[in-house]
XYZ file of N, CA and C in Angstrom:
804
model
N -33.461 28.340 33.312
C -32.265 27.651 33.755
C -31.666 26.804 32.639
N -32.520 26.081 31.954
C -32.017 25.240 30.864
C -31.409 26.083 29.735
N -31.962 27.277 29.529
C -31.386 28.173 28.522
C -29.981 28.597 28.924
N -29.784 28.916 30.192
C -28.461 29.312 30.682
C -27.461 28.180 30.532
N -27.893 26.981 30.849
C -27.019 25.817 30.710
C -26.671 25.578 29.237
N -27.671 25.653 28.388
C -27.449 25.480 26.951
C -26.435 26.489 26.438
N -26.516 27.715 26.933
C -25.577 28.755 26.512
C -24.146 28.432 26.936
N -23.985 27.812 28.087
C -22.636 27.438 28.540
C -22.032 26.382 27.619
N -22.811 25.387 27.280
C -22.302 24.351 26.361
C -21.991 24.960 24.991
N -22.810 25.893 24.576
C -22.572 26.581 23.303
C -21.265 27.375 23.356
N -21.042 28.065 24.482
C -19.816 28.847 24.642
C -18.584 27.943 24.640
N -18.702 26.789 25.284
C -17.593 25.827 25.286
C -17.302 25.356 23.864
N -18.357 24.999 23.133
C -18.192 24.533 21.752
C -17.598 25.617 20.853
N -17.909 26.879 21.170
C -17.390 28.000 20.380
C -15.957 28.373 20.738
N -15.408 27.705 21.755
C -14.035 28.005 22.164
C -13.904 29.242 23.031
N -14.998 29.640 23.678
C -14.984 30.873 24.469
C -14.067 30.808 25.685
N -13.709 29.588 26.110
C -12.881 29.448 27.309
C -11.436 29.078 26.992
N -11.068 29.172 25.735
C -9.689 28.872 25.357
C -8.767 30.011 25.791
N -7.553 29.656 26.153
C -6.573 30.650 26.610
C -6.001 31.389 25.404
N -6.372 32.654 25.273
C -5.910 33.453 24.143
C -4.934 34.544 24.578
N -4.501 34.472 25.836
C -3.591 35.469 26.377
C -2.155 34.955 26.360
N -1.219 35.878 26.310
C 0.190 35.487 26.313
C 0.596 34.876 27.646
N 0.003 35.328 28.707
C 0.346 34.857 30.039
C -0.828 34.117 30.652
N -0.545 33.082 31.436
C -1.609 32.477 32.221
C -1.213 32.485 33.690
N -2.192 32.212 34.533
C -2.007 32.310 35.976
C -2.131 30.945 36.657
N -1.693 29.895 35.968
C -1.784 28.556 36.542
C -1.051 28.458 37.876
N 0.010 29.227 38.021
C 0.800 29.161 39.251
C 0.509 30.323 40.197
N -0.572 31.025 39.921
C -1.000 32.112 40.794
C -1.430 31.547 42.148
N -0.905 32.102 43.224
C -1.309 31.673 44.565
C -2.701 32.222 44.866
N -3.635 31.319 45.048
C -5.020 31.736 45.243
C -5.172 32.602 46.489
N -6.006 33.620 46.369
C -6.292 34.534 47.470
C -7.565 34.052 48.161
N -7.500 33.899 49.465
C -8.585 33.284 50.229
C -9.700 34.290 50.515
N -10.765 34.222 49.744
C -11.906 35.114 49.932
C -12.585 34.849 51.273
N -12.638 33.614 51.673
C -13.283 33.272 52.948
C -12.612 34.014 54.101
N -11.291 33.979 54.151
C -10.578 34.683 55.214
C -10.763 36.191 55.114
N -10.769 36.706 53.878
C -10.956 38.144 53.695
C -12.317 38.578 54.254
N -13.328 37.744 54.055
C -14.661 38.066 54.575
C -14.659 38.036 56.103
N -14.085 36.989 56.661
C -14.061 36.831 58.119
C -13.279 37.958 58.789
N -12.182 38.372 58.148
C -11.301 39.372 58.750
C -11.710 40.810 58.437
N -12.682 40.993 57.544
C -13.080 42.334 57.129
C -13.613 43.133 58.321
N -13.120 44.348 58.481
C -13.524 45.193 59.597
C -14.742 46.050 59.272
N -15.144 46.050 58.020
C -16.320 46.821 57.609
C -17.399 45.873 57.095
N -18.046 46.236 56.019
C -19.053 45.374 55.402
C -18.410 44.647 54.225
N -18.341 43.318 54.257
C -17.701 42.584 53.152
C -18.577 42.595 51.895
N -18.154 43.373 50.923
C -18.892 43.490 49.673
C -18.092 42.848 48.544
N -18.727 41.938 47.822
C -18.151 41.398 46.587
C -18.839 42.140 45.448
N -18.106 43.003 44.799
C -18.679 43.785 43.704
C -18.546 43.009 42.397
N -19.445 43.269 41.473
C -19.509 42.425 40.278
C -19.372 43.225 38.988
N -18.517 42.714 38.121
C -18.339 43.297 36.794
C -19.172 42.487 35.804
N -20.237 43.077 35.331
C -21.036 42.425 34.288
C -21.638 43.511 33.409
N -21.580 43.282 32.119
C -22.009 44.292 31.164
C -23.453 44.130 30.709
N -24.061 43.019 31.064
C -25.470 42.795 30.722
C -26.022 41.723 31.636
N -27.344 41.652 31.712
C -27.994 40.596 32.487
C -29.277 40.199 31.773
N -29.751 38.955 31.992
C -30.988 38.518 31.332
C -32.192 39.369 31.707
N -32.196 39.904 32.927
C -33.370 40.659 33.384
C -33.314 42.140 33.034
N -32.090 42.725 32.980
C -31.956 44.169 32.764
C -31.404 44.530 31.389
N -30.944 43.554 30.631
C -30.346 43.851 29.335
C -28.956 44.449 29.497
N -28.565 45.324 28.576
C -27.232 45.927 28.601
C -27.138 46.912 29.766
N -26.058 46.769 30.547
C -25.841 47.631 31.715
C -24.779 48.689 31.457
N -23.770 48.353 30.660
C -22.673 49.284 30.399
C -21.983 48.887 29.104
N -21.267 49.843 28.531
C -20.543 49.635 27.276
C -19.078 49.381 27.589
N -18.559 48.182 27.304
C -17.161 47.870 27.624
C -16.159 48.714 26.847
N -16.592 49.336 25.761
C -15.698 50.207 25.014
C -15.511 51.541 25.732
N -16.484 51.904 26.544
C -16.421 53.176 27.268
C -15.960 52.982 28.713
N -16.328 51.857 29.286
C -15.974 51.579 30.682
C -15.245 50.232 30.718
N -13.941 50.268 30.857
C -13.155 49.046 30.747
C -13.184 48.229 32.030
N -12.897 46.955 31.883
C -12.791 46.066 33.039
C -11.732 46.572 34.001
N -10.585 46.978 33.451
C -9.482 47.434 34.299
C -9.889 48.638 35.149
N -10.555 49.607 34.522
C -10.941 50.803 35.269
C -11.974 50.478 36.344
N -12.913 49.589 36.018
C -13.930 49.203 36.997
C -13.287 48.468 38.175
N -12.394 47.524 37.866
C -11.738 46.751 38.921
C -10.960 47.655 39.867
N -10.291 48.641 39.308
C -9.518 49.564 40.135
C -10.422 50.407 41.020
N -11.539 50.872 40.475
C -12.500 51.638 41.272
C -13.039 50.771 42.408
N -13.375 49.542 42.098
C -13.912 48.638 43.112
C -12.915 48.416 44.239
N -11.683 48.148 43.876
C -10.660 47.908 44.897
C -10.417 49.174 45.727
N -10.271 50.295 45.064
C -9.982 51.544 45.777
C -11.145 52.001 46.653
N -12.333 51.535 46.343
C -13.518 51.954 47.102
C -13.801 51.056 48.297
N -13.020 49.976 48.442
C -13.154 49.140 49.624
C -13.820 47.799 49.449
N -13.979 47.348 48.213
C -14.566 46.024 47.992
C -13.677 44.948 48.595
N -14.285 43.855 49.029
C -13.558 42.720 49.603
C -13.148 41.729 48.528
N -13.914 41.650 47.464
C -13.621 40.766 46.344
C -14.325 41.267 45.105
N -13.959 40.690 43.951
C -14.569 41.094 42.682
C -15.073 39.854 41.952
N -16.319 39.883 41.575
C -16.924 38.841 40.742
C -16.908 39.317 39.291
N -16.515 38.440 38.379
C -16.450 38.802 36.959
C -17.252 37.798 36.143
N -18.243 38.287 35.408
C -19.022 37.415 34.533
C -18.184 36.989 33.334
N -18.112 35.701 33.105
C -17.362 35.199 31.957
C -18.265 34.572 30.901
N -19.565 34.534 31.146
C -20.519 33.955 30.198
C -20.833 34.962 29.089
N -20.528 34.616 27.821
C -20.736 35.576 26.732
C -22.196 35.819 26.381
N -23.025 34.815 26.515
C -24.414 34.940 26.091
C -25.278 35.478 27.227
N -26.040 36.508 26.939
C -26.949 37.184 27.852
C -26.238 38.075 28.876
N -24.954 37.786 29.163
C -24.221 38.574 30.154
C -23.104 39.420 29.531
N -22.849 39.231 28.242
C -21.782 39.954 27.540
C -20.439 39.830 28.261
N -20.197 38.673 28.846
C -18.943 38.435 29.562
C -17.944 37.690 28.707
N -16.756 37.486 29.274
C -15.734 36.700 28.589
C -14.661 36.305 29.576
N -13.939 35.240 29.255
C -12.834 34.815 30.101
C -11.735 35.872 30.090
N -11.645 36.633 29.009
C -10.662 37.715 28.931
C -10.920 38.768 30.002
N -12.178 38.986 30.341
C -12.499 39.949 31.386
C -11.949 39.515 32.741
N -11.888 38.195 32.955
C -11.296 37.693 34.202
C -9.798 38.005 34.219
N -9.128 37.777 33.086
C -7.705 38.135 32.971
C -7.496 39.612 33.287
N -8.307 40.436 32.691
C -8.145 41.887 32.848
C -8.343 42.315 34.302
N -9.335 41.733 34.952
C -9.572 42.061 36.359
C -8.415 41.599 37.229
N -7.889 40.416 36.918
C -6.752 39.896 37.695
C -5.540 40.809 37.574
N -5.289 41.298 36.392
C -4.140 42.181 36.175
C -4.312 43.525 36.861
N -5.555 43.957 37.008
C -5.815 45.292 37.540
C -6.017 45.317 39.048
N -6.194 44.151 39.670
C -6.561 44.120 41.080
C -5.806 43.050 41.849
N -5.627 43.300 43.126
C -5.024 42.314 44.023
C -6.074 41.677 44.930
N -7.343 41.950 44.666
C -8.425 41.350 45.443
C -8.709 39.925 44.976
N -9.368 39.113 45.809
C -9.833 37.803 45.333
C -10.779 37.982 44.155
N -10.608 37.138 43.145
C -11.439 37.214 41.947
C -12.312 35.961 41.847
N -13.603 36.170 41.664
C -14.546 35.086 41.410
C -14.890 35.072 39.935
N -14.671 33.935 39.259
C -15.184 33.779 37.906
C -16.619 33.294 38.034
N -17.560 34.158 37.656
C -18.974 33.816 37.787
C -19.517 33.383 36.438
N -20.060 32.184 36.415
C -20.527 31.617 35.160
C -21.525 30.514 35.482
N -22.088 29.964 34.448
C -22.929 28.777 34.588
C -22.011 27.588 34.342
N -21.407 27.087 35.394
C -20.373 26.053 35.256
C -21.014 24.690 35.053
N -20.654 24.058 33.931
C -21.182 22.735 33.601
C -20.072 21.746 33.275
N -18.832 22.241 33.152
C -17.735 21.408 32.658
C -16.421 21.770 33.330
N -15.533 20.797 33.417
C -14.191 21.038 33.946
C -13.396 21.983 33.040
N -13.781 22.093 31.804
C -13.125 23.030 30.889
C -13.172 24.440 31.463
N -14.299 24.775 32.072
C -14.450 26.113 32.656
C -13.574 26.291 33.894
N -13.356 25.215 34.645
C -12.477 25.295 35.815
C -11.054 25.639 35.382
N -10.576 24.939 34.379
C -9.213 25.168 33.900
C -9.070 26.584 33.344
N -10.093 27.036 32.659
C -10.056 28.399 32.116
C -10.019 29.424 33.241
N -10.784 29.176 34.291
C -10.814 30.092 35.435
C -9.441 30.206 36.070
N -8.793 29.071 36.292
C -7.477 29.077 36.925
C -6.453 29.794 36.051
N -6.452 29.515 34.768
C -5.505 30.167 33.861
C -5.724 31.673 33.805
N -6.966 32.081 33.970
C -7.294 33.510 33.887
C -6.989 34.258 35.184
N -6.623 33.531 36.232
C -6.270 34.184 37.481
C -7.374 34.247 38.508
N -8.469 33.521 38.276
C -9.549 33.498 39.261
C -9.103 32.744 40.507
N -9.658 33.137 41.633
C -9.403 32.455 42.897
C -10.571 31.558 43.292
N -11.756 31.908 42.796
C -12.971 31.173 43.140
C -13.826 30.988 41.892
N -14.672 29.963 41.950
C -15.709 29.761 40.942
C -17.048 29.643 41.651
N -18.105 29.909 40.907
C -19.466 29.759 41.422
C -20.056 28.471 40.863
N -20.616 27.646 41.738
C -21.313 26.438 41.316
C -22.768 26.547 41.750
N -23.676 26.436 40.805
C -25.107 26.577 41.082
C -25.691 25.194 41.363
N -26.105 24.975 42.593
C -26.532 23.636 43.003
C -27.706 23.122 42.174
N -28.621 24.001 41.817
C -29.791 23.590 41.039
C -29.402 22.864 39.764
N -28.379 23.369 39.089
C -27.957 22.785 37.818
C -27.461 21.360 38.001
N -26.713 21.149 39.079
C -26.203 19.799 39.353
C -27.325 18.870 39.783
N -28.270 19.385 40.549
C -29.405 18.566 40.974
C -30.269 18.143 39.790
N -30.259 18.963 38.723
C -31.048 18.647 37.531
C -30.270 17.757 36.554
N -29.049 17.367 36.948
C -28.198 16.511 36.108
C -27.939 17.122 34.726
N -27.653 18.429 34.727
C -27.409 19.133 33.477
C -25.925 19.368 33.219
N -25.078 18.794 34.052
C -23.636 19.026 33.964
C -22.902 17.765 33.530
N -21.633 17.955 33.136
C -20.841 16.813 32.683
C -20.368 15.939 33.834
N -20.242 16.508 35.030
C -19.773 15.776 36.201
C -20.669 16.077 37.390
N -20.536 15.293 38.427
C -21.308 15.537 39.634
C -20.761 16.755 40.369
N -21.567 17.293 41.266
C -21.143 18.440 42.058
C -19.901 18.113 42.872
N -19.887 16.976 43.507
C -18.738 16.590 44.332
C -17.476 16.470 43.486
N -17.604 15.899 42.301
C -16.440 15.762 41.419
C -15.903 17.127 41.016
N -16.795 18.038 40.660
C -16.369 19.381 40.252
C -15.690 20.106 41.411
N -16.251 19.981 42.612
C -15.638 20.621 43.775
C -14.237 20.063 44.009
N -14.109 18.746 43.929
C -12.798 18.120 44.149
C -11.790 18.578 43.097
N -12.214 18.660 41.849
C -11.308 19.093 40.779
C -10.917 20.559 40.965
N -11.876 21.367 41.372
C -11.587 22.784 41.610
C -10.557 22.942 42.720
N -10.769 22.245 43.811
C -9.848 22.332 44.946
C -8.456 21.834 44.558
N -8.405 20.818 43.728
C -7.124 20.237 43.323
C -6.259 21.232 42.561
N -6.894 22.114 41.769
C -6.107 23.081 40.994
C -6.040 24.451 41.683
N -6.543 24.512 42.918
C -6.381 25.738 43.690
C -7.498 26.759 43.563
N -8.689 26.300 43.225
C -9.841 27.196 43.139
C -10.763 26.985 44.328
N -11.162 28.079 44.965
C -12.181 27.998 45.994
C -13.554 27.935 45.353
N -14.544 27.591 46.148
C -15.899 27.388 45.623
C -16.918 28.204 46.415
N -17.800 28.868 45.673
C -19.033 29.400 46.249
C -20.156 28.514 45.727
N -20.810 27.818 46.628
C -21.893 26.912 46.262
C -23.211 27.657 46.427
N -23.844 27.955 45.289
C -25.040 28.794 45.298
C -26.311 27.969 45.482
N -27.144 28.425 46.413
C -28.420 27.777 46.691
C -29.555 28.773 46.495
N -30.777 28.234 46.387
C -31.946 29.088 46.158
C -33.122 28.732 47.063
N -33.067 27.552 47.666
C -34.177 27.086 48.491
C -33.642 26.530 49.811
N -34.541 26.333 50.756
C -34.161 25.754 52.048
C -33.574 24.363 51.871
N -34.177 23.552 51.018
C -33.668 22.194 50.802
C -32.255 22.220 50.219
N -32.031 23.082 49.239
C -30.691 23.192 48.660
C -29.683 23.650 49.708
N -30.096 24.603 50.522
C -29.204 25.127 51.556
C -28.846 24.027 52.556
N -29.810 23.262 52.989
C -29.552 22.168 53.926
C -28.584 21.151 53.322
N -28.793 20.814 52.056
C -27.920 19.845 51.394
C -26.509 20.395 51.231
N -26.411 21.691 50.962
C -25.094 22.327 50.845
C -24.364 22.300 52.179
N -25.093 22.516 53.267
C -24.503 22.474 54.604
C -23.964 21.085 54.913
N -24.731 20.068 54.566
C -24.299 18.686 54.801
C -23.047 18.383 53.984
N -23.067 18.782 52.710
C -21.909 18.545 51.854
C -20.676 19.277 52.370
N -20.890 20.469 52.886
C -19.763 21.292 53.303
C -19.068 20.761 54.552
N -19.725 19.898 55.309
C -19.059 19.284 56.456
C -17.824 18.509 56.009
N -17.921 17.903 54.848
C -16.792 17.141 54.315
C -15.592 18.038 54.066
N -15.868 19.281 53.692
C -14.800 20.214 53.348
C -14.484 21.175 54.496
N -14.957 20.832 55.697
C -14.661 21.608 56.904
C -15.029 23.087 56.735
N -16.182 23.303 56.112
C -16.750 24.638 55.909
C -15.870 25.542 55.035
N -14.996 24.962 54.233
C -14.126 25.779 53.387
C -14.861 26.366 52.188
N -15.884 25.667 51.705
C -16.683 26.236 50.624
C -17.562 27.348 51.188
N -17.662 28.447 50.453
C -18.616 29.482 50.819
C -19.989 29.073 50.299
N -21.038 29.426 51.014
C -22.390 29.099 50.571
C -23.113 30.388 50.196
N -23.583 30.441 48.963
C -24.336 31.593 48.505
C -25.829 31.331 48.571
N -26.578 32.375 48.854
C -28.040 32.309 48.747
C -28.447 33.367 47.729
N -28.962 32.922 46.600
C -29.368 33.846 45.546
C -30.811 34.272 45.778
N -31.011 35.560 45.925
C -32.351 36.086 46.150
C -33.196 36.135 44.886
N -32.586 35.771 43.756
C -33.303 35.772 42.480
C -33.812 34.370 42.160
N -35.065 34.278 41.821
C -35.637 33.036 41.324
C -35.166 32.857 39.884
N -34.400 31.826 39.598
C -33.789 31.686 38.280
C -34.781 31.298 37.192
N -35.978 30.917 37.572
C -37.003 30.601 36.570
C -37.822 31.836 36.213
N -38.192 32.623 37.224
C -39.025 33.803 36.981
C -38.217 35.095 36.927
N -36.967 35.057 37.440
C -36.054 36.202 37.550
C -36.515 37.231 38.586
N -37.561 36.896 39.340
C -38.024 37.785 40.396
C -37.067 37.732 41.586
N -36.939 38.874 42.290
C -36.003 38.985 43.403
C -36.743 39.306 44.691
N -36.326 38.650 45.774
C -36.838 38.974 47.104
C -35.737 38.738 48.127
N -35.388 39.786 48.871
C -34.384 39.630 49.919
C -34.866 38.710 51.029
N -36.153 38.457 51.058
C -36.704 37.535 52.051
C -36.224 36.105 51.825
N -35.696 35.831 50.641
C -35.164 34.491 50.379
C -34.041 34.191 51.351
N -33.067 35.106 51.449
C -31.978 34.928 52.412
C -32.511 34.909 53.831
N -33.379 35.869 54.144
C -33.925 35.983 55.496
C -34.629 34.699 55.928
N -35.474 34.157 55.067
C -36.262 32.980 55.429
C -35.411 31.727 55.551
N -34.454 31.565 54.641
C -33.592 30.377 54.696
C -32.763 30.379 55.973
N -32.180 31.519 56.323
C -31.329 31.574 57.508
C -32.149 31.532 58.796
N -33.402 31.956 58.736
C -34.270 31.870 59.910
C -34.577 30.424 60.261
N -34.554 29.567 59.252
C -34.917 28.165 59.449
C -33.711 27.260 59.678
N -32.507 27.794 59.407
C -31.326 26.934 59.444
C -30.145 27.637 60.108
N -29.548 27.043 61.146
C -28.329 27.619 61.730
C -27.175 27.514 60.739
N -26.267 28.508 60.772
C -25.159 28.537 59.806
C -24.087 27.495 60.133
N -23.985 27.105 61.373
C -23.039 26.061 61.800
C -21.608 26.321 61.339
N -21.192 27.575 61.441
C -19.808 27.909 61.109
C -19.553 28.204 59.652
N -20.559 28.069 58.806
C -20.392 28.368 57.388
C -20.450 29.874 57.137
N -19.719 30.324 56.113
C -19.747 31.720 55.698
C -20.783 31.862 54.585
N -21.745 32.740 54.790
C -22.887 32.858 53.889
C -22.831 34.171 53.116
N -22.988 34.075 51.796
C -23.026 35.244 50.926
C -24.441 35.407 50.383
N -25.023 36.578 50.592
C -26.329 36.874 50.006
C -26.111 37.543 48.655
N -26.832 37.064 47.642
C -26.622 37.530 46.275
C -27.924 38.068 45.670
N -27.792 39.128 44.882
C -28.874 39.687 44.056
C -29.828 40.586 44.848
N -30.223 41.678 44.183
C -31.239 42.563 44.731
C -30.758 43.528 45.793
N -29.436 43.679 45.924
C -28.883 44.548 46.964
C -28.513 45.889 46.341
N -29.092 46.957 46.855
C -28.910 48.277 46.263
C -28.364 49.325 47.230
N -28.658 49.172 48.508
C -28.320 50.252 49.454
C -28.045 49.692 50.838
N -27.641 50.608 51.716
C -27.283 50.210 53.065
C -28.400 49.536 53.826
N -29.634 49.976 53.603
C -30.757 49.369 54.323
C -30.966 47.910 53.913
N -30.632 47.576 52.663
C -30.703 46.177 52.232
C -29.671 45.348 52.999
N -28.464 45.899 53.129
C -27.404 45.218 53.867
C -27.826 45.024 55.320
N -28.430 46.060 55.918
C -28.858 45.975 57.323
C -29.831 44.818 57.517
N -30.767 44.691 56.584
C -31.754 43.613 56.671
C -31.087 42.248 56.569
N -30.143 42.124 55.649
C -29.491 40.840 55.423
C -28.497 40.500 56.529
N -27.827 41.512 57.075
C -26.948 41.285 58.230
C -27.753 40.768 59.412
N -28.890 41.392 59.643
C -29.752 40.967 60.751
C -30.232 39.535 60.557
N -30.383 39.139 59.290
C -30.822 37.778 58.992
C -29.713 36.759 59.209
N -28.449 37.226 59.206
C -27.334 36.316 59.448
C -26.352 36.170 58.308
N -26.552 36.903 57.213
C -25.603 36.829 56.091
C -24.270 37.453 56.498
N -23.176 36.928 55.935
C -21.833 37.395 56.286
C -21.227 38.320 55.248
N -21.628 38.168 53.996
C -21.079 38.979 52.910
C -22.155 39.157 51.853
N -21.900 40.092 50.927
C -22.962 40.514 50.027
C -22.408 40.755 48.633
N -23.059 40.140 47.632
C -22.637 40.323 46.248
C -23.511 41.394 45.617
N -22.869 42.456 45.133
C -23.590 43.595 44.566
C -23.077 43.848 43.159
N -23.965 43.830 42.173
C -23.521 44.001 40.800
C -24.333 44.967 39.975
N -25.564 44.602 39.693
C -26.389 45.354 38.750
C -26.517 46.822 39.142
N -26.799 47.095 40.410
C -27.020 48.475 40.834
C -25.781 49.331 40.647
N -24.593 48.733 40.727
C -23.349 49.471 40.531
C -23.050 49.665 39.049
N -23.277 48.624 38.263
C -22.959 48.687 36.833
C -23.924 49.586 36.073
N -25.109 49.807 36.617
C -26.081 50.667 35.938
C -25.681 52.133 35.980
N -24.801 52.485 36.913
C -24.348 53.877 37.008
C -22.865 53.871 37.382
N -22.032 53.558 36.390
C -20.605 53.392 36.675
C -19.935 54.693 37.102
N -20.488 55.826 36.689
C -19.891 57.111 37.071
C -20.001 57.342 38.577
N -21.014 56.747 39.191
C -21.212 56.912 40.635
C -20.870 55.631 41.400
N -20.156 54.705 40.732
C -19.868 53.417 41.336
C -19.099 53.562 42.646
N -18.046 54.371 42.644
C -17.221 54.525 43.840
C -18.055 55.013 45.012
N -18.893 56.008 44.761
C -19.748 56.544 45.820
C -20.743 55.493 46.306
N -21.253 54.697 45.358
C -22.215 53.660 45.727
C -21.604 52.609 46.632
N -20.384 52.178 46.296
C -19.702 51.175 47.119
C -19.396 51.738 48.499
N -18.860 52.942 48.528
C -18.497 53.555 49.810
C -19.722 53.782 50.684
N -20.844 54.145 50.052
C -22.072 54.376 50.823
C -22.520 53.090 51.498
N -22.473 51.987 50.763
C -22.898 50.711 51.317
C -21.974 50.289 52.456
N -20.666 50.394 52.220
C -19.688 49.940 53.203
C -19.715 50.785 54.475
N -19.891 52.085 54.309
C -19.817 52.979 55.466
C -21.147 53.207 56.163
N -22.224 52.662 55.593
C -23.536 52.933 56.133
C -23.792 52.200 57.447
N -23.015 51.144 57.681
C -23.217 50.339 58.881
C -21.886 49.953 59.489
N -21.878 49.721 60.752
C -20.707 49.154 61.417
C -21.021 47.712 61.757
N -20.059 46.836 61.585
C -20.303 45.422 61.866
C -20.471 45.208 63.361
C-alpha cells in the first residue's frame, strides 16, 4: 500500500496529471453512475481499461489495442460504466487515457487511481471523468494530503462522484456512517483483493454484506470477477454492481464476448 501511495506522489511530482490536451472537460455535465446502476435492466458491469497490474504484470499493448477501441467495445457490449487506470507506475495508465475514453464513450467514466491529492481531482474533472475512486485504507493511514471528508467535499464541489473503496468490515461500517451525511450518494466499493498480499477472495464481499445491511447504499464488488457464476455468487450476497477488468484485458480479442456472457448469464 505504501508503495502505491509513494508512486502517486511521484507521478504528481513528475507532472503526470497536468493537462496536456487541447480541450478539457471542466464544464462536462457529470453522468450519474449511481442512477445508471439502479436503473440497469441487466447486470450492471463497470468494465476497466488497464494495461498492467501489480499482480499480473503487462495485460495488453496500448500500441496494438487503443483506449478508444476498447472503450467502444465496452460500450457496445453493454457495460454500464468504464473505469480507466490513470496511475502510470505498475498500471501503465495515464490521465490521457481518461481523455481518450471520454471522447470515445458516452458512458460514466471512473478515473481509477491511488488518490492522495486534490491535484488528481482537478485532473480527473478536466479529463472528463464523472467519478473518482477513494481508497479508505489510505486515508485511515494518514498517507494523503487531506482528510477523506475534505477530498469528498472537494470532489462533489467540482462535479465528481465518489466510489469509496473498503476492504474490511470495520471500513465498510465507517463508510456507511460517513455516507449518511451524503444521503447515500457516494457509491461504496468492496475490494476482494487484499492490498498487502494481493490475494483475492470473493468471500470478502460475501462476508462483509452478510454482517452489515446495505441501508440503501449502492454496493460495487471489485476484483476477482471472471464469469457469470462469480456474478451469481456476489448478487446473492447483496452486491449491486461489479467491476471487471483483468479478465477482460487479458484477452482483448474476446472482450466483447466476455462482457456479453457475463451480462446475459443472469437475469436480475
